PDB file of C-alpha atoms in Angstrom:
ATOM      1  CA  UNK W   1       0.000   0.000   0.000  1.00 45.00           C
ATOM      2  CA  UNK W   2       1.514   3.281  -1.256  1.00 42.00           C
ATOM      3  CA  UNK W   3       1.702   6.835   1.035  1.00 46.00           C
ATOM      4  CA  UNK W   4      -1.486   8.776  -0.322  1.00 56.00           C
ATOM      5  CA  UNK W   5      -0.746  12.309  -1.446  1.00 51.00           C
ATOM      6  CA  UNK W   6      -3.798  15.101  -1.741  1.00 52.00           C
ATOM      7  CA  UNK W   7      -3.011  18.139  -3.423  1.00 56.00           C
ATOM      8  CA  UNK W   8       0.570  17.355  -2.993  1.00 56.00           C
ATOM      9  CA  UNK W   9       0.159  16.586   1.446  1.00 68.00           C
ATOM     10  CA  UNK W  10       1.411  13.726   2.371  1.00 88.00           C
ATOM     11  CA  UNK W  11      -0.572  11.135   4.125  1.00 91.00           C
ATOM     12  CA  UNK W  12       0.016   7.749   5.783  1.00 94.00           C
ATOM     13  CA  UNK W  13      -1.126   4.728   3.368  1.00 93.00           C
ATOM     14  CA  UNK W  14      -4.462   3.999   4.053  1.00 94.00           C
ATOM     15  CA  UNK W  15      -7.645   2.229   2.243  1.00 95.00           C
ATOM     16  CA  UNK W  16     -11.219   2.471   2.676  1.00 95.00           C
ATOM     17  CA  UNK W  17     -13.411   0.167   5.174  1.00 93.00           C
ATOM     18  CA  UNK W  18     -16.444  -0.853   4.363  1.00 91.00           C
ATOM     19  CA  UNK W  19     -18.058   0.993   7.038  1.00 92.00           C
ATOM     20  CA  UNK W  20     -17.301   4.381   6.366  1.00 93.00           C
ATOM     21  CA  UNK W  21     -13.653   4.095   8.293  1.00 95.00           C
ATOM     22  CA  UNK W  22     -10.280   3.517   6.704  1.00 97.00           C
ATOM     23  CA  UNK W  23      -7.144   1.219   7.964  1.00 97.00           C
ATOM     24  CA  UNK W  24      -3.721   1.884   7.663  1.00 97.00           C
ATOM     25  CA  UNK W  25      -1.216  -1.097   7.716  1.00 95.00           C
ATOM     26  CA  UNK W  26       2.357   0.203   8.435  1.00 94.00           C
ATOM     27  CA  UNK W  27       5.518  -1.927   6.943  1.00 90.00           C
ATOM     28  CA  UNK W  28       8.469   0.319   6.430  1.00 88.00           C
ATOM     29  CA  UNK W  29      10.437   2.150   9.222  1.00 91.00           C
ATOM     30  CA  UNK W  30       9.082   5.317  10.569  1.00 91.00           C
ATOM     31  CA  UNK W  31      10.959   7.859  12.316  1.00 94.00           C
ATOM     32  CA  UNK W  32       7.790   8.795  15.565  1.00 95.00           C
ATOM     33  CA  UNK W  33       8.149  12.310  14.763  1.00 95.00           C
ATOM     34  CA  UNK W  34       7.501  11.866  10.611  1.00 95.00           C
ATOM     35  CA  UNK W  35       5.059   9.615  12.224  1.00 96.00           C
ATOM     36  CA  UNK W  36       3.422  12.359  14.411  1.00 96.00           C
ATOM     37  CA  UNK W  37       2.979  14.764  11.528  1.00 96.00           C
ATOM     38  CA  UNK W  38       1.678  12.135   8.990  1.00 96.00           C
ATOM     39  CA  UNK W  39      -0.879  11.245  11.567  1.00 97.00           C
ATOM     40  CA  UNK W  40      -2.315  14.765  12.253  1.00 96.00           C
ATOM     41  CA  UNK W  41      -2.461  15.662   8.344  1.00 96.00           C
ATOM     42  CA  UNK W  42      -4.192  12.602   7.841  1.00 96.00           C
ATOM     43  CA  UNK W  43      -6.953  12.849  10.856  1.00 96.00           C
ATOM     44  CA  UNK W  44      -7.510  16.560   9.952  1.00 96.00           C
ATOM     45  CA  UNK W  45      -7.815  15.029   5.889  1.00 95.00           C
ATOM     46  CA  UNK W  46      -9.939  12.013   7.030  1.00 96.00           C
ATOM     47  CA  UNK W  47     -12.554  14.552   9.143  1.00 96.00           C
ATOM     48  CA  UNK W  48     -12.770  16.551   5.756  1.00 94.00           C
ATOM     49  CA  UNK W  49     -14.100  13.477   4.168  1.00 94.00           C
ATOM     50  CA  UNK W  50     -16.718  12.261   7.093  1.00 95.00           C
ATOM     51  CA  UNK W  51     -14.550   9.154   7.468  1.00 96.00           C
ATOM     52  CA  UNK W  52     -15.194   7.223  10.762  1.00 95.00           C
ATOM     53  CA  UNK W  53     -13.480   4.970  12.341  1.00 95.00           C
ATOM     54  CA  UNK W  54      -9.459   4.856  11.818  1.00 97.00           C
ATOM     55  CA  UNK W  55      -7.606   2.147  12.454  1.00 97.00           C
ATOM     56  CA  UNK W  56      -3.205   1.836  12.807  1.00 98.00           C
ATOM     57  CA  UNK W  57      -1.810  -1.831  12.595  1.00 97.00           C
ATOM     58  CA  UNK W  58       1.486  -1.334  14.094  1.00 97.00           C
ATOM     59  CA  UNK W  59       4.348  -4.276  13.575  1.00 96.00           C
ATOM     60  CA  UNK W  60       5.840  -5.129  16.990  1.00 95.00           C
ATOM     61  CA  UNK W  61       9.220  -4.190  15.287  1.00 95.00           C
ATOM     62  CA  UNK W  62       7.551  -0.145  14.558  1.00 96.00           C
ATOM     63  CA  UNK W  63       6.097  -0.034  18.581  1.00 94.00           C
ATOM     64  CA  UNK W  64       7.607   3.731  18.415  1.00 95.00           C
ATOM     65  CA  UNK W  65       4.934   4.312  16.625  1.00 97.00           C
ATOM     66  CA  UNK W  66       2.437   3.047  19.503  1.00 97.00           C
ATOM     67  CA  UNK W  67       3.345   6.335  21.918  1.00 96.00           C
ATOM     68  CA  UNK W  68       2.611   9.160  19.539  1.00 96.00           C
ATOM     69  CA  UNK W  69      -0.819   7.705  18.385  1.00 97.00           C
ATOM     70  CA  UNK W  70      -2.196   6.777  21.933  1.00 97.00           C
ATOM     71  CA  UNK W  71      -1.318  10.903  22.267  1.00 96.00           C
ATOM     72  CA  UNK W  72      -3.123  11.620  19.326  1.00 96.00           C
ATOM     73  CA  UNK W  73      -6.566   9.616  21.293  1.00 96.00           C
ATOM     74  CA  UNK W  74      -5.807   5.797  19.502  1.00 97.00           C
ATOM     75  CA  UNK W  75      -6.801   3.793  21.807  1.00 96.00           C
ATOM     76  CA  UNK W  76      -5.610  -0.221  21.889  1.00 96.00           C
ATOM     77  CA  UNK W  77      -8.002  -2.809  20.276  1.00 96.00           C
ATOM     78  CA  UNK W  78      -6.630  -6.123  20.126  1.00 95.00           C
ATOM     79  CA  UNK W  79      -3.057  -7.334  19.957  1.00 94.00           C
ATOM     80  CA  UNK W  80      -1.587 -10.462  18.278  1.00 92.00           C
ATOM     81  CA  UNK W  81       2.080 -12.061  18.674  1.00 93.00           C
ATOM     82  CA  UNK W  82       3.552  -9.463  15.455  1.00 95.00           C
ATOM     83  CA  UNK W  83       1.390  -6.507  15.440  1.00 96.00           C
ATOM     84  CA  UNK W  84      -0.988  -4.082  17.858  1.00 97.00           C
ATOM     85  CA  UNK W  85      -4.281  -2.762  16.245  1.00 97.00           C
ATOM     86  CA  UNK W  86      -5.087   0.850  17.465  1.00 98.00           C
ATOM     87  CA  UNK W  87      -8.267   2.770  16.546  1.00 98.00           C
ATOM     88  CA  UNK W  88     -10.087   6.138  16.443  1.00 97.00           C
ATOM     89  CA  UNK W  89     -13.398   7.101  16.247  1.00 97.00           C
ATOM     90  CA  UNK W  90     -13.413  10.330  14.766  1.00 96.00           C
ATOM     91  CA  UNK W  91     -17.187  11.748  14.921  1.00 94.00           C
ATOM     92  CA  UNK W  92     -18.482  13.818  17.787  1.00 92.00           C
ATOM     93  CA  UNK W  93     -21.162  10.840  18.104  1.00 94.00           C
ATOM     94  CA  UNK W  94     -21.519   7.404  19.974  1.00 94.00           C
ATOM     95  CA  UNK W  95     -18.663   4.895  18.494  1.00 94.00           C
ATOM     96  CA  UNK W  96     -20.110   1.887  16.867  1.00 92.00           C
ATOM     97  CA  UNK W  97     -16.822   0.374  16.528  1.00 93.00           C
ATOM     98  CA  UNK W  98     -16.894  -3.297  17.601  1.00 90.00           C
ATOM     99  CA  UNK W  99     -15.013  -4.865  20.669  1.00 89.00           C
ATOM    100  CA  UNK W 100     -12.182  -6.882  20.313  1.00 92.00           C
ATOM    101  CA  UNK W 101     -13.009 -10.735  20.173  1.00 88.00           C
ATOM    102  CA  UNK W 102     -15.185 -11.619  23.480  1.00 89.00           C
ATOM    103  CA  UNK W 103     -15.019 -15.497  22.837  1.00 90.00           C
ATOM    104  CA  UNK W 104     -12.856 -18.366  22.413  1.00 92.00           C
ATOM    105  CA  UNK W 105     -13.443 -21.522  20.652  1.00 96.00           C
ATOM    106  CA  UNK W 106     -12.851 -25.046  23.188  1.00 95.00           C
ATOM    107  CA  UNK W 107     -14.085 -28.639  21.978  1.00 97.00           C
ATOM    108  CA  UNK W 108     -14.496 -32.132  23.811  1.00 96.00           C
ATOM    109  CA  UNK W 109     -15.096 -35.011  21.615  1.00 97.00           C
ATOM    110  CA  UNK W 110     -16.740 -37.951  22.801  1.00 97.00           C
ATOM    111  CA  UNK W 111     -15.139 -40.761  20.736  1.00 98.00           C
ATOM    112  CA  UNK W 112     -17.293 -44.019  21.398  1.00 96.00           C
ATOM    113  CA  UNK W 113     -16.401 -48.003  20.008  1.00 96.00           C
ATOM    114  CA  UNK W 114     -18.851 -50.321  19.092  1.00 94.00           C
ATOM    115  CA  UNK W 115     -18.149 -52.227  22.408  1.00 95.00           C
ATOM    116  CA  UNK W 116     -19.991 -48.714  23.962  1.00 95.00           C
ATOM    117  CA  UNK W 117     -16.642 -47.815  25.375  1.00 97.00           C
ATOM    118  CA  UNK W 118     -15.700 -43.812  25.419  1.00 97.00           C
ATOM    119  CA  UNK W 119     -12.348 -42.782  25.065  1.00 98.00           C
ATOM    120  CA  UNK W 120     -11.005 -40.978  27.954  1.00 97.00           C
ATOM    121  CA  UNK W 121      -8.023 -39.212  29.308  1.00 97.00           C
ATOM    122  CA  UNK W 122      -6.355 -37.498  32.325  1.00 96.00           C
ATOM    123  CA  UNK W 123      -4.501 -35.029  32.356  1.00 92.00           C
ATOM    124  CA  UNK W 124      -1.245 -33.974  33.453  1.00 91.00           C
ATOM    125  CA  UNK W 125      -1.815 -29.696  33.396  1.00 86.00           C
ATOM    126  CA  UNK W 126      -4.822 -28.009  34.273  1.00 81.00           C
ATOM    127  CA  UNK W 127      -7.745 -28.322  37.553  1.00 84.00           C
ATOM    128  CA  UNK W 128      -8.324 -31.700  37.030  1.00 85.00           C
ATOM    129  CA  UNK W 129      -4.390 -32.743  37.689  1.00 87.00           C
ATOM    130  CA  UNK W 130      -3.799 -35.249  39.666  1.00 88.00           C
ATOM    131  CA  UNK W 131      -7.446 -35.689  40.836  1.00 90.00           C
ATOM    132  CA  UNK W 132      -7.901 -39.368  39.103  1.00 91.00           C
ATOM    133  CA  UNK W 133     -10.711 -38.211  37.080  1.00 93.00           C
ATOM    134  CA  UNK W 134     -11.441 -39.966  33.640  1.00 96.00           C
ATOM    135  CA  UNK W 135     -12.397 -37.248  30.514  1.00 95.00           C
ATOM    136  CA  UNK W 136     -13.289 -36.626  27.379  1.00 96.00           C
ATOM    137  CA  UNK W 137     -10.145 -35.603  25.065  1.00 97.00           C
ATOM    138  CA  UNK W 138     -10.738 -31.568  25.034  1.00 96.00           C
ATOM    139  CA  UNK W 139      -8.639 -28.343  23.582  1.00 95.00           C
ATOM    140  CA  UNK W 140      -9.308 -25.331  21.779  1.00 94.00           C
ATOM    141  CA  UNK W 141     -10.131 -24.637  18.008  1.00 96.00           C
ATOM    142  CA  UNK W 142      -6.857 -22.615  16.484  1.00 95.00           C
ATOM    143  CA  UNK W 143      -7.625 -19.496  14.090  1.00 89.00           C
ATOM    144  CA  UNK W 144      -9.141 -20.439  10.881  1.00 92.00           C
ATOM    145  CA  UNK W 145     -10.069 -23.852  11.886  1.00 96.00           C
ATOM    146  CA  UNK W 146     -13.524 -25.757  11.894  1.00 95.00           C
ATOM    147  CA  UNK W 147     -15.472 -26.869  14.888  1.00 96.00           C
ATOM    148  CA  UNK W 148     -15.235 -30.378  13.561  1.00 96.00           C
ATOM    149  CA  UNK W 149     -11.693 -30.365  12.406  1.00 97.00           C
ATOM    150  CA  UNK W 150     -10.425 -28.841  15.333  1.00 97.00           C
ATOM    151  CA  UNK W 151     -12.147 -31.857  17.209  1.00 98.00           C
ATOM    152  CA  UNK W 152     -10.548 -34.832  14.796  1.00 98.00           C
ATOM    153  CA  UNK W 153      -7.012 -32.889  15.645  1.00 98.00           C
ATOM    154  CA  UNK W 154      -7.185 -32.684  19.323  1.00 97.00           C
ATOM    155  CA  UNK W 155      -8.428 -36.518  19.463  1.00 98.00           C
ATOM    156  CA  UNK W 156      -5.092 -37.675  17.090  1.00 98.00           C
ATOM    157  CA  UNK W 157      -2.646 -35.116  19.350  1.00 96.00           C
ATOM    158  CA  UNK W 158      -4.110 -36.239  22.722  1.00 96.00           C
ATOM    159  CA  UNK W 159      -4.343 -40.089  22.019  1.00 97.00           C
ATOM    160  CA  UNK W 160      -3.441 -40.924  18.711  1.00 97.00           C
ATOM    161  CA  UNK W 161      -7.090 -41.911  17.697  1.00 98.00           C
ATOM    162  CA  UNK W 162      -7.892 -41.372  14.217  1.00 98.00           C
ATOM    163  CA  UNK W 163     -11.615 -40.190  14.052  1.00 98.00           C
ATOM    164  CA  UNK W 164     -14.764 -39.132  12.428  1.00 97.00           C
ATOM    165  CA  UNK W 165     -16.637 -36.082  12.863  1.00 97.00           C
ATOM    166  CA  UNK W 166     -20.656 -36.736  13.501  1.00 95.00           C
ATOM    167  CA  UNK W 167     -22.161 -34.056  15.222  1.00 96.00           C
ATOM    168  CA  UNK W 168     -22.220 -30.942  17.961  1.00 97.00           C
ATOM    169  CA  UNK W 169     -24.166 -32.742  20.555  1.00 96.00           C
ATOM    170  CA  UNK W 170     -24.086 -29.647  22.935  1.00 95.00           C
ATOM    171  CA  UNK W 171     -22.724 -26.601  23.438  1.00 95.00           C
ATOM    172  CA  UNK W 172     -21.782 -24.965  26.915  1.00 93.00           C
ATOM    173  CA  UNK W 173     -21.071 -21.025  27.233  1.00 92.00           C
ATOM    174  CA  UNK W 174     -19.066 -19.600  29.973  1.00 90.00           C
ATOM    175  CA  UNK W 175     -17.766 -16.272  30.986  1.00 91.00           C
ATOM    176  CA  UNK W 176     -14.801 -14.528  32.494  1.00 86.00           C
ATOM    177  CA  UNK W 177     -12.738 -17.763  31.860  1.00 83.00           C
ATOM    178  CA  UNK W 178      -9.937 -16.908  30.201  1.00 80.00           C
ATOM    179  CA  UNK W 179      -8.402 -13.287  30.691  1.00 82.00           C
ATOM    180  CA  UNK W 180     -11.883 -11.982  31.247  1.00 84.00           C
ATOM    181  CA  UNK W 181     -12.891 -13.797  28.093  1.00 86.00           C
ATOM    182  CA  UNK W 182     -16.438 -15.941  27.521  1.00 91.00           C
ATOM    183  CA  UNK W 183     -16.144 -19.638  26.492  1.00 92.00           C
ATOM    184  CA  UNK W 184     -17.792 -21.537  23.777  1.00 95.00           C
ATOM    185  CA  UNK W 185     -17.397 -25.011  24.334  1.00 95.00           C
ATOM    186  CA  UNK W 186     -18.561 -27.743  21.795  1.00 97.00           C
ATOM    187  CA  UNK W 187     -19.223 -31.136  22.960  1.00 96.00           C
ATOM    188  CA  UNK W 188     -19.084 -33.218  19.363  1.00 97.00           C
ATOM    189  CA  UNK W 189     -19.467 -36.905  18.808  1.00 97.00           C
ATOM    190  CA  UNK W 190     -16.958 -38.391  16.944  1.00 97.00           C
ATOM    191  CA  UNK W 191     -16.298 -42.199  15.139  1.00 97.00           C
ATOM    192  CA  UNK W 192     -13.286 -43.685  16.198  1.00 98.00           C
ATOM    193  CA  UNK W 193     -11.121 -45.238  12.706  1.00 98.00           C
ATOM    194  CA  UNK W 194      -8.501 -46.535  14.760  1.00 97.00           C
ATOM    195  CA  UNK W 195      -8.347 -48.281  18.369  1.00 96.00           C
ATOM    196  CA  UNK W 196      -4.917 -48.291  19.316  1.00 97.00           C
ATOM    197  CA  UNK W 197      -4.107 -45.152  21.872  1.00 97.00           C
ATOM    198  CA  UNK W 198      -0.336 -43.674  21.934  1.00 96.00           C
ATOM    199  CA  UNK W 199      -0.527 -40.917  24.239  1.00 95.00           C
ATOM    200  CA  UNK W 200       0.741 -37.460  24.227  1.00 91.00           C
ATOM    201  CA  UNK W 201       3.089 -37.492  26.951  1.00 89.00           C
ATOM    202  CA  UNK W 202       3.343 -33.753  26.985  1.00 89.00           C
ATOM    203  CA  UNK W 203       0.089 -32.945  28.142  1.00 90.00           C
ATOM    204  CA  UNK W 204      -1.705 -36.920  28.642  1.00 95.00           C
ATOM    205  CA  UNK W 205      -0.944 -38.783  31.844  1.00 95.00           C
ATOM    206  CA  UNK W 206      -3.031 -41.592  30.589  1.00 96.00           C
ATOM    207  CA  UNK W 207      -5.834 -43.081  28.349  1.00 97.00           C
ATOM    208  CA  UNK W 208      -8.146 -45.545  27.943  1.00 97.00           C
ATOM    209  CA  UNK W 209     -11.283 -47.068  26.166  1.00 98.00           C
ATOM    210  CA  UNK W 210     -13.707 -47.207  29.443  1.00 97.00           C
ATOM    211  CA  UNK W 211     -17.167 -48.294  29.509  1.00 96.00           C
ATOM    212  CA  UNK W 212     -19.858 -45.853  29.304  1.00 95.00           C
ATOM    213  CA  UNK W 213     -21.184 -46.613  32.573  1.00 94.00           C
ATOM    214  CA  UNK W 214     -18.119 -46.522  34.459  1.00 95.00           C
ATOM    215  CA  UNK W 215     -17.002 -42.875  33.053  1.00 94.00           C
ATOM    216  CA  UNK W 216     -20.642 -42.242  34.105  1.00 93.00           C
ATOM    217  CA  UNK W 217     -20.356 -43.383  37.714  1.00 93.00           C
ATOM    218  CA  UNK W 218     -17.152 -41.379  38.736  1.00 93.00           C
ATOM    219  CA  UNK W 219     -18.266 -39.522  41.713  1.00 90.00           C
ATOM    220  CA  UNK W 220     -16.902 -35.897  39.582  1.00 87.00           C
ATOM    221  CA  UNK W 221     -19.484 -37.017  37.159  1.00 87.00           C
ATOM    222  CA  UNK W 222     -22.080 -37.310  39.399  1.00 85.00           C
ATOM    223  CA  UNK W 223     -22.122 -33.784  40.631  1.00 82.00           C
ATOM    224  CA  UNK W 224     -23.404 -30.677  38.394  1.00 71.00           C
ATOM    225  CA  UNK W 225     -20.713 -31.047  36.145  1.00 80.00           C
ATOM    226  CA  UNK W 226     -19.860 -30.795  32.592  1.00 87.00           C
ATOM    227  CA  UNK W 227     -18.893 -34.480  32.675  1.00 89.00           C
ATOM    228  CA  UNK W 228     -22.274 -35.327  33.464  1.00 90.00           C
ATOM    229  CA  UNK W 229     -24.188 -33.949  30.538  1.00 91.00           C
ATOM    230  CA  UNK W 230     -21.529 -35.119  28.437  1.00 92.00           C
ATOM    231  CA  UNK W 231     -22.386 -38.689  30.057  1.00 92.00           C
ATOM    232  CA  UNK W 232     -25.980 -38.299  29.966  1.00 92.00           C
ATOM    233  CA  UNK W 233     -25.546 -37.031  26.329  1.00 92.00           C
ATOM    234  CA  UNK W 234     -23.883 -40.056  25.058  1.00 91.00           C
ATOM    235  CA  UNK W 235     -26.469 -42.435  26.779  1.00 91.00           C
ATOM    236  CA  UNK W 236     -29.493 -40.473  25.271  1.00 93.00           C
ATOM    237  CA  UNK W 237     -27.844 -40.529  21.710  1.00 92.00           C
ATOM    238  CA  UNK W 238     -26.700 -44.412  22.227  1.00 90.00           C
ATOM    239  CA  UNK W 239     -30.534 -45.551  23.762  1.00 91.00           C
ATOM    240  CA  UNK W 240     -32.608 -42.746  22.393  1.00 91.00           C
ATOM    241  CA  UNK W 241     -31.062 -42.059  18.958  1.00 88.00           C
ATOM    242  CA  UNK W 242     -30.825 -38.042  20.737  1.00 92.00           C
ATOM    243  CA  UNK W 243     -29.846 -35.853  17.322  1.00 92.00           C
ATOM    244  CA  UNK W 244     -27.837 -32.971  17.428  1.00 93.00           C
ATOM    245  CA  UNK W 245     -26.303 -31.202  14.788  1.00 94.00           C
ATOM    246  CA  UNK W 246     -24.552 -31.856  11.558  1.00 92.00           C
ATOM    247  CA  UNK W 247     -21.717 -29.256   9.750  1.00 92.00           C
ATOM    248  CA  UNK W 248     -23.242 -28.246   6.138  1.00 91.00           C
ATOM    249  CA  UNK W 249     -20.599 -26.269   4.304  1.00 91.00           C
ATOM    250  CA  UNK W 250     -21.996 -22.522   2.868  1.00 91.00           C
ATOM    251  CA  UNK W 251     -20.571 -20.072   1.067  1.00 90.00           C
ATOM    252  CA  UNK W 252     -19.614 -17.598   4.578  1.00 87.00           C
ATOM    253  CA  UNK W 253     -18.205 -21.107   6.111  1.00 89.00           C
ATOM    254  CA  UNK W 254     -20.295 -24.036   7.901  1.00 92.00           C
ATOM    255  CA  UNK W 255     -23.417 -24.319   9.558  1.00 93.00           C
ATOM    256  CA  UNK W 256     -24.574 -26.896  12.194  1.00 93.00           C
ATOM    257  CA  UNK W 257     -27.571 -28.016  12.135  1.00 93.00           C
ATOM    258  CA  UNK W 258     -29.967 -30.548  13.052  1.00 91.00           C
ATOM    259  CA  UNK W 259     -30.337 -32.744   9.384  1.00 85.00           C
ATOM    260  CA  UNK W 260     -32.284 -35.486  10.550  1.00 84.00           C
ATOM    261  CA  UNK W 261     -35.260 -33.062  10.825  1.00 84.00           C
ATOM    262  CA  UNK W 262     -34.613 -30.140   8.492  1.00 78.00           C
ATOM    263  CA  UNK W 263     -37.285 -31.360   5.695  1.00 70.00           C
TER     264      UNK W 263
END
């Protein structure tokens, strides 16, 4: 993206939103005082025009540039591990500029053989350590990735299971529970393709192929738990062919839904 010039002023590269704002990506070096004065032309330029909301994506390796824009009223939006995103809402009227990301994306798959055994792991990390409690394989979906496919992944990293993707069973949401972040958290029944379990040491003190009931009897699972519906979930779709829903691929990504009584 080329530095935009009107009537010969200078202005930091920039393109149009498509809600009346514009973003500017910054690449090369940028001394914070060219910086400064690039900035100012540009907000005074962009109030001209009736532009909205402005937003700065700095590279970690320009964060000089971070200091003078925060003075100029940019505010922090989000951050990643390369980059901050900084924004402005220039009218004299309430900002409609959205908040950063309020959710993240966690899966358990329930992985059960024909002998109505669940596949289930402890942990070595996390609350349940060392407690002796029997789960469902569980992690969180990376960026860009599928319920469903996040699900097959964390069942072949955790135990080595190769699996199917059926259906979202459930879904559990949960807030303030992960740096003031909400949960989503998709329980999805999967169809094992292999039976042989090589665990991921890293993360996996053990796993096993446990009968239903048993997994359903643990004392943890008894209580108001997650591991409880999960339980109950699996019985009810085993004895009472319980339906949930199915991923249908459409053009703005996937949709889950309930198949078996669409039409």
């Amino acid at each position: 993206m080329e530095q935009a010039t009107v009537e010969n002023v200078q202005l930091l590269p920039a393109k149009n939103d498509d809600h009346g704002g514009v973003v500017v990506e910054l690449e090369e070096h940028m001394d914070s005082d060219v910086f400064l004065t690039l900035l100012k032309t540009s907000l005074s330029q962009w109030t001209m025009q009736g532009k909205k909301g402005v937003w700065i994506k700095i590279p970690i390796r320009l964060v000089n540039l971070v200091e003078p824009a925060v003075k100029e009223g940019f505010c922090y939006h989000h951050a990643e591990s390369d980059y901050v995103m900084l924004v402005k809402w220039i009218p004299e009227t309430t900002s409609t500029i959205p908040a950063n990301a309020s959710h993240r994306v966690g899966v358990g798959a329930v992985v059960l053989n024909h002998k109505r055994e669940m596949l289930v792991v402890q942990e070595k990390n996390g609350p349940l350590r060392g407690k002796g409690i029997w789960k469902v394989p569980t992690g969180i979906v990376d960026v860009g990735e599928d319920i469903c496919t996040g699900a097959i992944r964390e069942v072949k990293e955790e135990t080595g299971i190769d699996t199917e993707f059926v259906e979202v069973l459930a879904f559990r949401q949960w807030h303030k529970s992960f740096f003031e972040k909400s949960d989503l958290f998709f329980v999805c029944m999967m169809r094992p393709l292999s039976f042989d379990i090589q665990i991921q040491e890293v993360e996996i003190e053990a796993a096993k192929w446990m009968p239903l009931e048993e997994v359903a009897a643990q004392p943890f699972a008894q209580k108001e738990s997650l591991l409880r519906y999960i339980t109950d979930l699996c019985i009810a779709k085993v004895e009472r062919d319980y339906s949930g829903f199915s991923p249908l691929p459409v053009t703005s990504g996937v949709i889950y839904l309930n198949k078996r009584d669409l039409n």
